[in-house]
Amino acid sequence: MNSQFYTTTIKKATAVSFSESGFFITPTQLNLIVAKYNCLEIYLINEHGLSLLSETELYGQIEIMKVFRPKNKFTDLVFIVTAQYNAMILEFTQTSDKIEIITKGYCNVFDNLEVATGFMATVDPDATIVMLKLFERIFKIIPLDNEDELKLKVYSYM
């Protein structure tokens, strides 16, 4: 039997799932990036406090959020994995003044027969590899190409 899920919310999420700081909007102004369930908020950090710059809703609950900067970029990028194992890299574009998805992919290359554990991720300091642990005894490695286009190719290791 094929079942479909429909999620709706009456109120915006208020509980913070993840928060990171980085230079997401411009290379000179520090930003606070906050994930609340399926919402991503970008704040400007300055001497007067925080001011909301951008708010974006994603399809799916955010389970992992990491901020990193590739060598060929002047601003930071955000790596996100949702509860449905969808991965994406987000970038703020100055021309459209929006948060856009650079690339996306699917991290669950196995059937759902493995035991799901707490989502864990790390990005190496040179921003060349993302290491994920989504299932028990299975590590997923996503190499980040240093070319102009980033591509999410997921490799699994047991």
N, CA, C and O atoms as a GROMACS GRO file, in nm:
protein
  632
    1MET      N    1   0.084  -0.118   0.000
    1MET     CA    2   0.000   0.000   0.000
    1MET      C    3   0.088   0.124   0.000
    1MET      O    4   0.179   0.135   0.083
    2ASN      N    5   0.064   0.213  -0.090
    2ASN     CA    6   0.142   0.336  -0.101
    2ASN      C    7   0.078   0.443  -0.014
    2ASN      O    8  -0.038   0.480  -0.035
    3SER      N    9   0.153   0.494   0.081
    3SER     CA   10   0.099   0.599   0.167
    3SER      C   11   0.179   0.726   0.145
    3SER      O   12   0.298   0.721   0.117
    4GLN      N   13   0.113   0.838   0.157
    4GLN     CA   14   0.177   0.967   0.143
    4GLN      C   15   0.160   1.045   0.272
    4GLN      O   16   0.060   1.031   0.342
    5PHE      N   17   0.258   1.128   0.300
    5PHE     CA   18   0.254   1.207   0.421
    5PHE      C   19   0.238   1.354   0.385
    5PHE      O   20   0.298   1.403   0.289
    6TYR      N   21   0.158   1.422   0.461
    6TYR     CA   22   0.135   1.563   0.440
    6TYR      C   23   0.160   1.633   0.573
    6TYR      O   24   0.098   1.599   0.674
    7THR      N   25   0.248   1.730   0.574
    7THR     CA   26   0.281   1.801   0.697
    7THR      C   27   0.241   1.946   0.682
    7THR      O   28   0.270   2.010   0.581
    8THR      N   29   0.175   1.997   0.782
    8THR     CA   30   0.140   2.138   0.784
    8THR      C   31   0.160   2.192   0.924
    8THR      O   32   0.150   2.117   1.022
    9THR      N   33   0.186   2.319   0.933
    9THR     CA   34   0.203   2.380   1.065
    9THR      C   35   0.114   2.503   1.074
    9THR      O   36   0.095   2.575   0.976
   10ILE      N   37   0.062   2.525   1.190
   10ILE     CA   38  -0.021   2.642   1.213
   10ILE      C   39   0.066   2.759   1.256
   10ILE      O   40   0.044   2.873   1.214
   11LYS      N   41   0.164   2.729   1.339
   11LYS     CA   42   0.257   2.832   1.386
   11LYS      C   43   0.396   2.801   1.335
   11LYS      O   44   0.430   2.685   1.308
   12LYS      N   45   0.477   2.905   1.324
   12LYS     CA   46   0.617   2.884   1.290
   12LYS      C   47   0.687   2.818   1.407
   12LYS      O   48   0.650   2.838   1.523
   13ALA      N   49   0.787   2.738   1.377
   13ALA     CA   50   0.863   2.673   1.482
   13ALA      C   51   0.940   2.778   1.562
   13ALA      O   52   0.993   2.874   1.505
   14THR      N   53   0.947   2.759   1.693
   14THR     CA   54   1.019   2.853   1.779
   14THR      C   55   1.141   2.790   1.844
   14THR      O   56   1.232   2.861   1.886
   15ALA      N   57   1.145   2.657   1.852
   15ALA     CA   58   1.259   2.590   1.914
   15ALA      C   59   1.374   2.582   1.815
   15ALA      O   60   1.356   2.543   1.700
   16VAL      N   61   1.491   2.620   1.860
   16VAL     CA   62   1.610   2.619   1.776
   16VAL      C   63   1.668   2.479   1.772
   16VAL      O   64   1.698   2.421   1.876
   17SER      N   65   1.684   2.425   1.652
   17SER     CA   66   1.745   2.293   1.635
   17SER      C   67   1.897   2.304   1.626
   17SER      O   68   1.969   2.230   1.693
   18PHE      N   69   1.945   2.397   1.544
   18PHE     CA   70   2.088   2.418   1.523
   18PHE      C   71   2.116   2.566   1.506
   18PHE      O   72   2.029   2.642   1.462
   19SER      N   73   2.236   2.606   1.541
   19SER     CA   74   2.280   2.743   1.513
   19SER      C   75   2.430   2.742   1.487
   19SER      O   76   2.506   2.673   1.555
   20GLU      N   77   2.470   2.820   1.390
   20GLU     CA   78   2.611   2.833   1.354
   20GLU      C   79   2.634   2.977   1.313
   20GLU      O   80   2.542   3.048   1.273
   21SER      N   81   2.758   3.020   1.324
   21SER     CA   82   2.793   3.155   1.278
   21SER      C   83   2.888   3.142   1.160
   21SER      O   84   2.965   3.046   1.149
   22GLY      N   85   2.882   3.240   1.073
   22GLY     CA   86   2.968   3.241   0.956
   22GLY      C   87   2.943   3.365   0.873
   22GLY      O   88   2.854   3.445   0.903
   23PHE      N   89   3.021   3.379   0.770
   23PHE     CA   90   3.008   3.492   0.678
   23PHE      C   91   2.927   3.445   0.557
   23PHE      O   92   2.982   3.419   0.450
   24PHE      N   93   2.796   3.434   0.576
   24PHE     CA   94   2.708   3.375   0.476
   24PHE      C   95   2.660   3.478   0.374
   24PHE      O   96   2.652   3.447   0.255
   25ILE      N   97   2.626   3.598   0.418
   25ILE     CA   98   2.573   3.701   0.328
   25ILE      C   99   2.686   3.776   0.257
   25ILE      O  100   2.687   3.785   0.134
   26THR      N  101   2.780   3.828   0.334
   26THR     CA  102   2.895   3.899   0.278
   26THR      C  103   3.022   3.849   0.346
   26THR      O  104   3.014   3.792   0.455
   27PRO      N  105   3.139   3.869   0.284
   27PRO     CA  106   3.262   3.822   0.346
   27PRO      C  107   3.308   3.907   0.465
   27PRO      O  108   3.404   3.870   0.533
   28THR      N  109   3.242   4.018   0.492
   28THR     CA  110   3.288   4.106   0.599
   28THR      C  111   3.194   4.116   0.718
   28THR      O  112   3.235   4.161   0.824
   29GLN      N  113   3.069   4.074   0.703
   29GLN     CA  114   2.972   4.084   0.811
   29GLN      C  115   2.937   3.945   0.863
   29GLN      O  116   2.897   3.857   0.787
   30LEU      N  117   2.954   3.927   0.994
   30LEU     CA  118   2.928   3.799   1.057
   30LEU      C  119   2.777   3.776   1.068
   30LEU      O  120   2.702   3.866   1.103
   31ASN      N  121   2.735   3.652   1.038
   31ASN     CA  122   2.594   3.616   1.043
   31ASN      C  123   2.573   3.500   1.140
   31ASN      O  124   2.660   3.416   1.160
   32LEU      N  125   2.454   3.499   1.200
   32LEU     CA  126   2.409   3.386   1.279
   32LEU      C  127   2.306   3.312   1.196
   32LEU      O  128   2.207   3.370   1.153
   33ILE      N  129   2.329   3.181   1.174
   33ILE     CA  130   2.241   3.099   1.094
   33ILE      C  131   2.170   3.004   1.190
   33ILE      O  132   2.233   2.924   1.259
   34VAL      N  133   2.037   3.014   1.194
   34VAL     CA  134   1.957   2.939   1.290
   34VAL      C  135   1.861   2.848   1.214
   34VAL      O  136   1.791   2.892   1.123
   35ALA      N  137   1.858   2.721   1.254
   35ALA     CA  138   1.763   2.625   1.198
   35ALA      C  139   1.657   2.596   1.303
   35ALA      O  140   1.688   2.560   1.416
   36LYS      N  141   1.530   2.612   1.263
   36LYS     CA  142   1.416   2.581   1.349
   36LYS      C  143   1.324   2.488   1.271
   36LYS      O  144   1.250   2.531   1.183
   37TYR      N  145   1.330   2.361   1.303
   37TYR     CA  146   1.252   2.254   1.238
   37TYR      C  147   1.274   2.256   1.087
   37TYR      O  148   1.368   2.192   1.040
   38ASN      N  149   1.193   2.326   1.010
   38ASN     CA  150   1.212   2.332   0.865
   38ASN      C  151   1.241   2.474   0.817
   38ASN      O  152   1.238   2.500   0.697
   39CYS      N  153   1.270   2.563   0.908
   39CYS     CA  154   1.293   2.703   0.874
   39CYS      C  155   1.440   2.740   0.898
   39CYS      O  156   1.499   2.701   0.998
   40LEU      N  157   1.497   2.815   0.805
   40LEU     CA  158   1.634   2.862   0.816
   40LEU      C  159   1.631   3.014   0.825
   40LEU      O  160   1.581   3.081   0.734
   41GLU      N  161   1.685   3.068   0.934
   41GLU     CA  162   1.686   3.213   0.955
   41GLU      C  163   1.831   3.262   0.956
   41GLU      O  164   1.919   3.200   1.014
   42ILE      N  165   1.853   3.376   0.889
   42ILE     CA  166   1.985   3.438   0.882
   42ILE      C  167   1.978   3.573   0.952
   42ILE      O  168   1.898   3.658   0.915
   43TYR      N  169   2.062   3.591   1.053
   43TYR     CA  170   2.068   3.715   1.128
   43TYR      C  171   2.201   3.783   1.105
   43TYR      O  172   2.303   3.717   1.085
   44LEU      N  173   2.200   3.915   1.107
   44LEU     CA  174   2.322   3.994   1.104
   44LEU      C  175   2.365   4.020   1.247
   44LEU      O  176   2.286   4.066   1.329
   45ILE      N  177   2.491   3.990   1.278
   45ILE     CA  178   2.545   4.017   1.410
   45ILE      C  179   2.622   4.148   1.403
   45ILE      O  180   2.716   4.161   1.326
   46ASN      N  181   2.580   4.245   1.485
   46ASN     CA  182   2.653   4.372   1.490
   46ASN      C  183   2.655   4.422   1.633
   46ASN      O  184   2.611   4.352   1.724
   47GLU      N  185   2.706   4.543   1.655
   47GLU     CA  186   2.720   4.597   1.790
   47GLU      C  187   2.586   4.629   1.855
   47GLU      O  188   2.580   4.648   1.977
   48HIS      N  189   2.478   4.636   1.778
   48HIS     CA  190   2.345   4.666   1.832
   48HIS      C  191   2.265   4.539   1.862
   48HIS      O  192   2.154   4.547   1.915
   49GLY      N  193   2.320   4.424   1.828
   49GLY     CA  194   2.250   4.297   1.852
   49GLY      C  195   2.228   4.221   1.723
   49GLY      O  196   2.312   4.224   1.633
   50LEU      N  197   2.116   4.153   1.714
   50LEU     CA  198   2.082   4.071   1.598
   50LEU      C  199   1.969   4.136   1.519
   50LEU      O  200   1.874   4.190   1.576
   51SER      N  201   1.980   4.130   1.388
   51SER     CA  202   1.870   4.175   1.303
   51SER      C  203   1.846   4.069   1.196
   51SER      O  204   1.940   4.022   1.132
   52LEU      N  205   1.719   4.032   1.177
   52LEU     CA  206   1.682   3.928   1.082
   52LEU      C  207   1.701   3.978   0.939
   52LEU      O  208   1.647   4.081   0.901
   53LEU      N  209   1.780   3.902   0.860
   53LEU     CA  210   1.803   3.939   0.721
   53LEU      C  211   1.722   3.855   0.624
   53LEU      O  212   1.670   3.905   0.524
   54SER      N  213   1.711   3.726   0.653
   54SER     CA  214   1.644   3.636   0.560
   54SER      C  215   1.582   3.520   0.636
   54SER      O  216   1.633   3.477   0.739
   55GLU      N  217   1.472   3.471   0.582
   55GLU     CA  218   1.403   3.356   0.640
   55GLU      C  219   1.355   3.268   0.526
   55GLU      O  220   1.286   3.315   0.435
   56THR      N  221   1.391   3.141   0.530
   56THR     CA  222   1.357   3.048   0.424
   56THR      C  223   1.302   2.919   0.484
   56THR      O  224   1.356   2.869   0.583
   57GLU      N  225   1.196   2.867   0.424
   57GLU     CA  226   1.142   2.739   0.468
   57GLU      C  227   1.185   2.631   0.371
   57GLU      O  228   1.185   2.651   0.249
   58LEU      N  229   1.222   2.516   0.425
   58LEU     CA  230   1.263   2.401   0.346
   58LEU      C  231   1.158   2.292   0.358
   58LEU      O  232   1.080   2.289   0.453
   59TYR      N  233   1.157   2.203   0.260
   59TYR     CA  234   1.065   2.089   0.265
   59TYR      C  235   1.133   1.976   0.341
   59TYR      O  236   1.213   1.902   0.285
   60GLY      N  237   1.101   1.963   0.468
   60GLY     CA  238   1.158   1.858   0.550
   60GLY      C  239   1.223   1.914   0.674
   60GLY      O  240   1.270   2.027   0.676
   61GLN      N  241   1.226   1.832   0.778
   61GLN     CA  242   1.286   1.871   0.905
   61GLN      C  243   1.438   1.866   0.893
   61GLN      O  244   1.494   1.767   0.847
   62ILE      N  245   1.503   1.973   0.935
   62ILE     CA  246   1.649   1.983   0.928
   62ILE      C  247   1.709   1.897   1.040
   62ILE      O  248   1.679   1.918   1.157
   63GLU      N  249   1.794   1.802   1.002
   63GLU     CA  250   1.859   1.714   1.098
   63GLU      C  251   2.007   1.745   1.114
   63GLU      O  252   2.064   1.721   1.221
   64ILE      N  253   2.070   1.797   1.010
   64ILE     CA  254   2.211   1.834   1.014
   64ILE      C  255   2.227   1.969   0.947
   64ILE      O  256   2.169   1.993   0.841
   65MET      N  257   2.306   2.057   1.009
   65MET     CA  258   2.340   2.184   0.947
   65MET      C  259   2.486   2.215   0.979
   65MET      O  260   2.525   2.219   1.095
   66LYS      N  261   2.566   2.235   0.876
   66LYS     CA  262   2.707   2.268   0.892
   66LYS      C  263   2.741   2.384   0.800
   66LYS      O  264   2.696   2.389   0.686
   67VAL      N  265   2.820   2.478   0.850
   67VAL     CA  266   2.866   2.592   0.772
   67VAL      C  267   3.012   2.566   0.735
   67VAL      O  268   3.093   2.528   0.819
   68PHE      N  269   3.044   2.586   0.608
   68PHE     CA  270   3.182   2.566   0.563
   68PHE      C  271   3.212   2.664   0.451
   68PHE      O  272   3.122   2.723   0.392
   69ARG      N  273   3.342   2.680   0.421
   69ARG     CA  274   3.383   2.768   0.312
   69ARG      C  275   3.484   2.696   0.224
   69ARG      O  276   3.594   2.665   0.268
   70PRO      N  277   3.446   2.669   0.097
   70PRO     CA  278   3.543   2.613   0.003
   70PRO      C  279   3.652   2.714  -0.029
   70PRO      O  280   3.634   2.834  -0.007
   71LYS      N  281   3.763   2.667  -0.080
   71LYS     CA  282   3.878   2.755  -0.106
   71LYS      C  283   3.849   2.859  -0.214
   71LYS      O  284   3.905   2.968  -0.211
   72ASN      N  285   3.762   2.826  -0.309
   72ASN     CA  286   3.737   2.919  -0.420
   72ASN      C  287   3.623   3.016  -0.394
   72ASN      O  288   3.584   3.090  -0.484
   73LYS      N  289   3.567   3.020  -0.271
   73LYS     CA  290   3.454   3.108  -0.239
   73LYS      C  291   3.498   3.214  -0.139
   73LYS      O  292   3.591   3.194  -0.062
   74PHE      N  293   3.429   3.328  -0.143
   74PHE     CA  294   3.456   3.436  -0.047
   74PHE      C  295   3.357   3.436   0.068
   74PHE      O  296   3.383   3.497   0.172
   75THR      N  297   3.244   3.368   0.050
   75THR     CA  298   3.145   3.358   0.157
   75THR      C  299   3.125   3.211   0.193
   75THR      O  300   3.166   3.121   0.119
   76ASP      N  301   3.062   3.188   0.307
   76ASP     CA  302   3.038   3.052   0.354
   76ASP      C  303   2.916   2.990   0.286
   76ASP      O  304   2.828   3.061   0.237
   77LEU      N  305   2.913   2.859   0.284
   77LEU     CA  306   2.801   2.782   0.234
   77LEU      C  307   2.742   2.703   0.350
   77LEU      O  308   2.810   2.681   0.451
   78VAL      N  309   2.618   2.659   0.337
   78VAL     CA  310   2.551   2.582   0.441
   78VAL      C  311   2.515   2.445   0.384
   78VAL      O  312   2.450   2.434   0.280
   79PHE      N  313   2.560   2.340   0.455
   79PHE     CA  314   2.528   2.202   0.419
   79PHE      C  315   2.416   2.155   0.510
   79PHE      O  316   2.427   2.166   0.632
   80ILE      N  317   2.308   2.102   0.452
   80ILE     CA  318   2.190   2.060   0.529
   80ILE      C  319   2.150   1.920   0.486
   80ILE      O  320   2.154   1.886   0.368
   81VAL      N  321   2.112   1.838   0.586
   81VAL     CA  322   2.050   1.708   0.561
   81VAL      C  323   1.917   1.708   0.634
   81VAL      O  324   1.909   1.745   0.751
   82THR      N  325   1.812   1.665   0.564
   82THR     CA  326   1.679   1.660   0.626
   82THR      C  327   1.653   1.520   0.681
   82THR      O  328   1.731   1.428   0.659
   83ALA      N  329   1.543   1.505   0.753
   83ALA     CA  330   1.506   1.378   0.813
   83ALA      C  331   1.475   1.272   0.707
   83ALA      O  332   1.478   1.152   0.736
   84GLN      N  333   1.445   1.313   0.585
   84GLN     CA  334   1.418   1.220   0.475
   84GLN      C  335   1.545   1.188   0.396
   84GLN      O  336   1.537   1.134   0.286
   85TYR      N  337   1.662   1.222   0.452
   85TYR     CA  338   1.794   1.194   0.394
   85TYR      C  339   1.823   1.274   0.267
   85TYR      O  340   1.905   1.232   0.185
   86ASN      N  341   1.758   1.387   0.249
   86ASN     CA  342   1.790   1.476   0.138
   86ASN      C  343   1.899   1.571   0.183
   86ASN      O  344   1.886   1.634   0.288
   87ALA      N  345   2.005   1.581   0.106
   87ALA     CA  346   2.117   1.669   0.138
   87ALA      C  347   2.119   1.783   0.037
   87ALA      O  348   2.081   1.766  -0.078
   88MET      N  349   2.164   1.899   0.083
   88MET     CA  350   2.172   2.014  -0.006
   88MET      C  351   2.279   2.111   0.044
   88MET      O  352   2.313   2.113   0.162
   89ILE      N  353   2.330   2.190  -0.047
   89ILE     CA  354   2.423   2.297  -0.014
   89ILE      C  355   2.357   2.427  -0.056
   89ILE      O  356   2.314   2.444  -0.170
   90LEU      N  357   2.349   2.520   0.039
   90LEU     CA  358   2.282   2.648   0.017
   90LEU      C  359   2.383   2.760   0.009
   90LEU      O  360   2.486   2.758   0.076
   91GLU      N  361   2.352   2.859  -0.073
   91GLU     CA  362   2.436   2.978  -0.088
   91GLU      C  363   2.346   3.100  -0.099
   91GLU      O  364   2.238   3.094  -0.158
   92PHE      N  365   2.391   3.211  -0.042
   92PHE     CA  366   2.319   3.337  -0.057
   92PHE      C  367   2.375   3.408  -0.179
   92PHE      O  368   2.495   3.433  -0.188
   93THR      N  369   2.286   3.442  -0.273
   93THR     CA  370   2.331   3.513  -0.393
   93THR      C  371   2.295   3.660  -0.381
   93THR      O  372   2.181   3.695  -0.351
   94GLN      N  373   2.391   3.744  -0.404
   94GLN     CA  374   2.372   3.888  -0.392
   94GLN      C  375   2.282   3.942  -0.502
   94GLN      O  376   2.207   4.037  -0.480
   95THR      N  377   2.287   3.883  -0.621
   95THR     CA  378   2.209   3.936  -0.733
   95THR      C  379   2.060   3.920  -0.712
   95THR      O  380   1.983   4.011  -0.740
   96SER      N  381   2.018   3.803  -0.662
   96SER     CA  382   1.876   3.780  -0.640
   96SER      C  383   1.834   3.809  -0.497
   96SER      O  384   1.715   3.813  -0.466
   97ASP      N  385   1.932   3.830  -0.409
   97ASP     CA  386   1.906   3.859  -0.267
   97ASP      C  387   1.826   3.746  -0.202
   97ASP      O  388   1.736   3.772  -0.121
   98LYS      N  389   1.859   3.621  -0.238
   98LYS     CA  390   1.788   3.503  -0.187
   98LYS      C  391   1.887   3.393  -0.152
   98LYS      O  392   2.002   3.394  -0.194
   99ILE      N  393   1.838   3.300  -0.072
   99ILE     CA  394   1.912   3.177  -0.045
   99ILE      C  395   1.874   3.077  -0.153
   99ILE      O  396   1.756   3.049  -0.173
  100GLU      N  397   1.974   3.023  -0.222
  100GLU     CA  398   1.948   2.930  -0.331
  100GLU      C  399   2.020   2.799  -0.307
  100GLU      O  400   2.125   2.794  -0.242
  101ILE      N  401   1.964   2.692  -0.360
  101ILE     CA  402   2.025   2.560  -0.352
  101ILE      C  403   2.125   2.547  -0.466
  101ILE      O  404   2.089   2.554  -0.583
  102ILE      N  405   2.253   2.528  -0.430
  102ILE     CA  406   2.356   2.508  -0.532
  102ILE      C  407   2.347   2.367  -0.588
  102ILE      O  408   2.348   2.347  -0.709
  103THR      N  409   2.338   2.270  -0.499
  103THR     CA  410   2.330   2.131  -0.539
  103THR      C  411   2.253   2.053  -0.434
  103THR      O  412   2.243   2.095  -0.319
  104LYS      N  413   2.200   1.941  -0.475
  104LYS     CA  414   2.125   1.857  -0.382
  104LYS      C  415   2.145   1.711  -0.419
  104LYS      O  416   2.185   1.679  -0.530
  105GLY      N  417   2.117   1.624  -0.323
  105GLY     CA  418   2.134   1.482  -0.346
  105GLY      C  419   2.058   1.403  -0.241
  105GLY      O  420   1.997   1.461  -0.151
  106TYR      N  421   2.063   1.273  -0.254
  106TYR     CA  422   1.992   1.183  -0.164
  106TYR      C  423   2.096   1.095  -0.095
  106TYR      O  424   2.176   1.030  -0.162
  107CYS      N  425   2.095   1.093   0.038
  107CYS     CA  426   2.198   1.024   0.116
  107CYS      C  427   2.166   0.880   0.148
  107CYS      O  428   2.258   0.804   0.180
  108ASN      N  429   2.043   0.838   0.140
  108ASN     CA  430   2.006   0.702   0.178
  108ASN      C  431   2.011   0.614   0.054
  108ASN      O  432   1.910   0.601  -0.016
  109VAL      N  433   2.126   0.555   0.027
  109VAL     CA  434   2.139   0.470  -0.090
  109VAL      C  435   2.104   0.325  -0.059
  109VAL      O  436   2.108   0.241  -0.148
  110PHE      N  437   2.070   0.295   0.067
  110PHE     CA  438   2.030   0.161   0.107
  110PHE      C  439   1.880   0.158   0.129
  110PHE      O  440   1.816   0.263   0.140
  111ASP      N  441   1.824   0.038   0.136
  111ASP     CA  442   1.686   0.025   0.182
  111ASP      C  443   1.682   0.060   0.329
  111ASP      O  444   1.787   0.064   0.394
  112ASN      N  445   1.567   0.085   0.381
  112ASN     CA  446   1.554   0.123   0.521
  112ASN      C  447   1.560   0.002   0.613
  112ASN      O  448   1.485  -0.005   0.711
  113LEU      N  449   1.650  -0.091   0.584
  113LEU     CA  450   1.664  -0.210   0.668
  113LEU      C  451   1.766  -0.188   0.779
  113LEU      O  452   1.766  -0.262   0.877
  114GLU      N  453   1.850  -0.089   0.766
  114GLU     CA  454   1.951  -0.062   0.867
  114GLU      C  455   1.889   0.014   0.984
  114GLU      O  456   1.782   0.073   0.970
  115VAL      N  457   1.956   0.012   1.097
  115VAL     CA  458   1.908   0.081   1.216
  115VAL      C  459   1.950   0.227   1.209
  115VAL      O  460   2.069   0.258   1.206
  116ALA      N  461   1.852   0.315   1.205
  116ALA     CA  462   1.882   0.458   1.200
  116ALA      C  463   1.925   0.505   1.338
  116ALA      O  464   1.863   0.470   1.439
  117THR      N  465   2.030   0.582   1.343
  117THR     CA  466   2.079   0.638   1.469
  117THR      C  467   2.074   0.788   1.461
  117THR      O  468   2.023   0.844   1.363
  118GLY      N  469   2.125   0.854   1.561
  118GLY     CA  470   2.130   1.000   1.558
  118GLY      C  471   2.215   1.048   1.443
  118GLY      O  472   2.322   0.992   1.416
  119PHE      N  473   2.171   1.149   1.376
  119PHE     CA  474   2.243   1.203   1.262
  119PHE      C  475   2.368   1.275   1.312
  119PHE      O  476   2.361   1.354   1.407
  120MET      N  477   2.482   1.248   1.249
  120MET     CA  478   2.606   1.316   1.284
  120MET      C  479   2.679   1.352   1.155
  120MET      O  480   2.673   1.278   1.057
  121ALA      N  481   2.748   1.467   1.156
  121ALA     CA  482   2.822   1.508   1.038
  121ALA      C  483   2.940   1.594   1.078
  121ALA      O  484   2.940   1.658   1.183
  122THR      N  485   3.040   1.594   0.992
  122THR     CA  486   3.153   1.684   1.009
  122THR      C  487   3.208   1.719   0.870
  122THR      O  488   3.202   1.638   0.777
  123VAL      N  489   3.260   1.839   0.859
  123VAL     CA  490   3.323   1.886   0.736
  123VAL      C  491   3.470   1.909   0.770
  123VAL      O  492   3.501   1.973   0.870
  124ASP      N  493   3.560   1.856   0.687
  124ASP     CA  494   3.701   1.874   0.716
  124ASP      C  495   3.740   2.022   0.704
  124ASP      O  496   3.671   2.097   0.636
  125PRO      N  497   3.848   2.064   0.769
  125PRO     CA  498   3.886   2.207   0.769
  125PRO      C  499   3.912   2.266   0.631
  125PRO      O  500   3.895   2.386   0.611
  126ASP      N  501   3.953   2.184   0.536
  126ASP     CA  502   3.977   2.234   0.400
  126ASP      C  503   3.851   2.233   0.314
  126ASP      O  504   3.856   2.274   0.198
  127ALA      N  505   3.739   2.188   0.369
  127ALA     CA  506   3.610   2.181   0.300
  127ALA      C  507   3.619   2.099   0.173
  127ALA      O  508   3.571   2.141   0.067
  128THR      N  509   3.682   1.981   0.183
  128THR     CA  510   3.690   1.892   0.068
  128THR      C  511   3.604   1.768   0.084
  128THR      O  512   3.571   1.702  -0.015
  129ILE      N  513   3.567   1.734   0.209
  129ILE     CA  514   3.489   1.614   0.235
  129ILE      C  515   3.388   1.640   0.346
  129ILE      O  516   3.419   1.708   0.445
  130VAL      N  517   3.267   1.587   0.329
  130VAL     CA  518   3.168   1.583   0.436
  130VAL      C  519   3.155   1.437   0.477
  130VAL      O  520   3.138   1.350   0.392
  131MET      N  521   3.163   1.411   0.606
  131MET     CA  522   3.149   1.275   0.659
  131MET      C  523   3.018   1.267   0.736
  131MET      O  524   2.995   1.347   0.826
  132LEU      N  525   2.933   1.170   0.700
  132LEU     CA  526   2.802   1.154   0.763
  132LEU      C  527   2.791   1.018   0.830
  132LEU      O  528   2.844   0.919   0.781
  133LYS      N  529   2.722   1.015   0.943
  133LYS     CA  530   2.682   0.889   1.005
  133LYS      C  531   2.531   0.898   1.025
  133LYS      O  532   2.483   0.967   1.115
  134LEU      N  533   2.458   0.827   0.940
  134LEU     CA  534   2.313   0.828   0.945
  134LEU      C  535   2.258   0.697   0.998
  134LEU      O  536   2.150   0.693   1.057
  135PHE      N  537   2.332   0.588   0.978
  135PHE     CA  538   2.290   0.455   1.019
  135PHE      C  539   2.399   0.392   1.104
  135PHE      O  540   2.515   0.435   1.101
  136GLU      N  541   2.361   0.291   1.179
  136GLU     CA  542   2.457   0.217   1.260
  136GLU      C  543   2.557   0.145   1.169
  136GLU      O  544   2.516   0.074   1.078
  137ARG      N  545   2.687   0.162   1.193
  137ARG     CA  546   2.798   0.097   1.123
  137ARG      C  547   2.812   0.140   0.977
  137ARG      O  548   2.885   0.074   0.903
  138ILE      N  549   2.747   0.244   0.933
  138ILE     CA  550   2.760   0.289   0.794
  138ILE      C  551   2.799   0.436   0.792
  138ILE      O  552   2.730   0.521   0.849
  139PHE      N  553   2.910   0.465   0.726
  139PHE     CA  554   2.955   0.603   0.710
  139PHE      C  555   2.936   0.645   0.565
  139PHE      O  556   2.959   0.566   0.473
  140LYS      N  557   2.894   0.765   0.547
  140LYS     CA  558   2.875   0.818   0.412
  140LYS      C  559   2.972   0.933   0.393
  140LYS      O  560   2.984   1.022   0.478
  141ILE      N  561   3.041   0.932   0.281
  141ILE     CA  562   3.138   1.034   0.250
  141ILE      C  563   3.091   1.108   0.125
  141ILE      O  564   3.057   1.047   0.024
  142ILE      N  565   3.089   1.240   0.135
  142ILE     CA  566   3.050   1.324   0.023
  142ILE      C  567   3.168   1.413  -0.012
  142ILE      O  568   3.196   1.508   0.061
  143PRO      N  569   3.239   1.384  -0.121
  143PRO     CA  570   3.349   1.473  -0.160
  143PRO      C  571   3.292   1.602  -0.219
  143PRO      O  572   3.198   1.600  -0.299
  144LEU      N  573   3.351   1.712  -0.180
  144LEU     CA  574   3.310   1.842  -0.232
  144LEU      C  575   3.414   1.885  -0.335
  144LEU      O  576   3.528   1.916  -0.300
  145ASP      N  577   3.374   1.887  -0.460
  145ASP     CA  578   3.466   1.925  -0.566
  145ASP      C  579   3.502   2.071  -0.552
  145ASP      O  580   3.416   2.154  -0.520
  146ASN      N  581   3.626   2.104  -0.575
  146ASN     CA  582   3.670   2.244  -0.568
  146ASN      C  583   3.655   2.315  -0.700
  146ASN      O  584   3.714   2.421  -0.722
  147GLU      N  585   3.576   2.259  -0.789
  147GLU     CA  586   3.551   2.324  -0.917
  147GLU      C  587   3.445   2.431  -0.899
  147GLU      O  588   3.401   2.457  -0.787
  148ASP      N  589   3.404   2.492  -1.008
  148ASP     CA  590   3.302   2.596  -1.000
  148ASP      C  591   3.168   2.540  -0.955
  148ASP      O  592   3.093   2.607  -0.885
  149GLU      N  593   3.137   2.417  -0.994
  149GLU     CA  594   3.010   2.356  -0.956
  149GLU      C  595   3.033   2.249  -0.851
  149GLU      O  596   3.117   2.161  -0.869
  150LEU      N  597   2.960   2.257  -0.742
  150LEU     CA  598   2.966   2.153  -0.640
  150LEU      C  599   2.866   2.044  -0.677
  150LEU      O  600   2.756   2.073  -0.723
  151LYS      N  601   2.905   1.919  -0.657
  151LYS     CA  602   2.817   1.806  -0.685
  151LYS      C  603   2.815   1.716  -0.563
  151LYS      O  604   2.919   1.691  -0.502
  152LEU      N  605   2.698   1.668  -0.527
  152LEU     CA  606   2.686   1.576  -0.415
  152LEU      C  607   2.684   1.433  -0.467
  152LEU      O  608   2.584   1.386  -0.520
  153LYS      N  609   2.797   1.365  -0.451
  153LYS     CA  610   2.808   1.223  -0.482
  153LYS      C  611   2.830   1.152  -0.351
  153LYS      O  612   2.929   1.178  -0.282
  154VAL      N  613   2.739   1.064  -0.315
  154VAL     CA  614   2.743   0.998  -0.184
  154VAL      C  615   2.804   0.861  -0.199
  154VAL      O  616   2.762   0.781  -0.282
  155TYR      N  617   2.907   0.833  -0.117
  155TYR     CA  618   2.972   0.702  -0.112
  155TYR      C  619   2.950   0.645   0.027
  155TYR      O  620   2.963   0.717   0.126
  156SER      N  621   2.919   0.517   0.037
  156SER     CA  622   2.891   0.452   0.165
  156SER      C  623   3.001   0.352   0.197
  156SER      O  624   3.050   0.281   0.110
  157TYR      N  625   3.038   0.348   0.326
  157TYR     CA  626   3.139   0.255   0.375
  157TYR      C  627   3.087   0.188   0.500
  157TYR      O  628   3.029   0.254   0.586
  158MET      N  629   3.108   0.057   0.510
  158MET     CA  630   3.066  -0.017   0.628
  158MET      C  631   3.185  -0.050   0.714
  158MET      O  632   3.170  -0.112   0.819
   0.00000   0.00000   0.00000
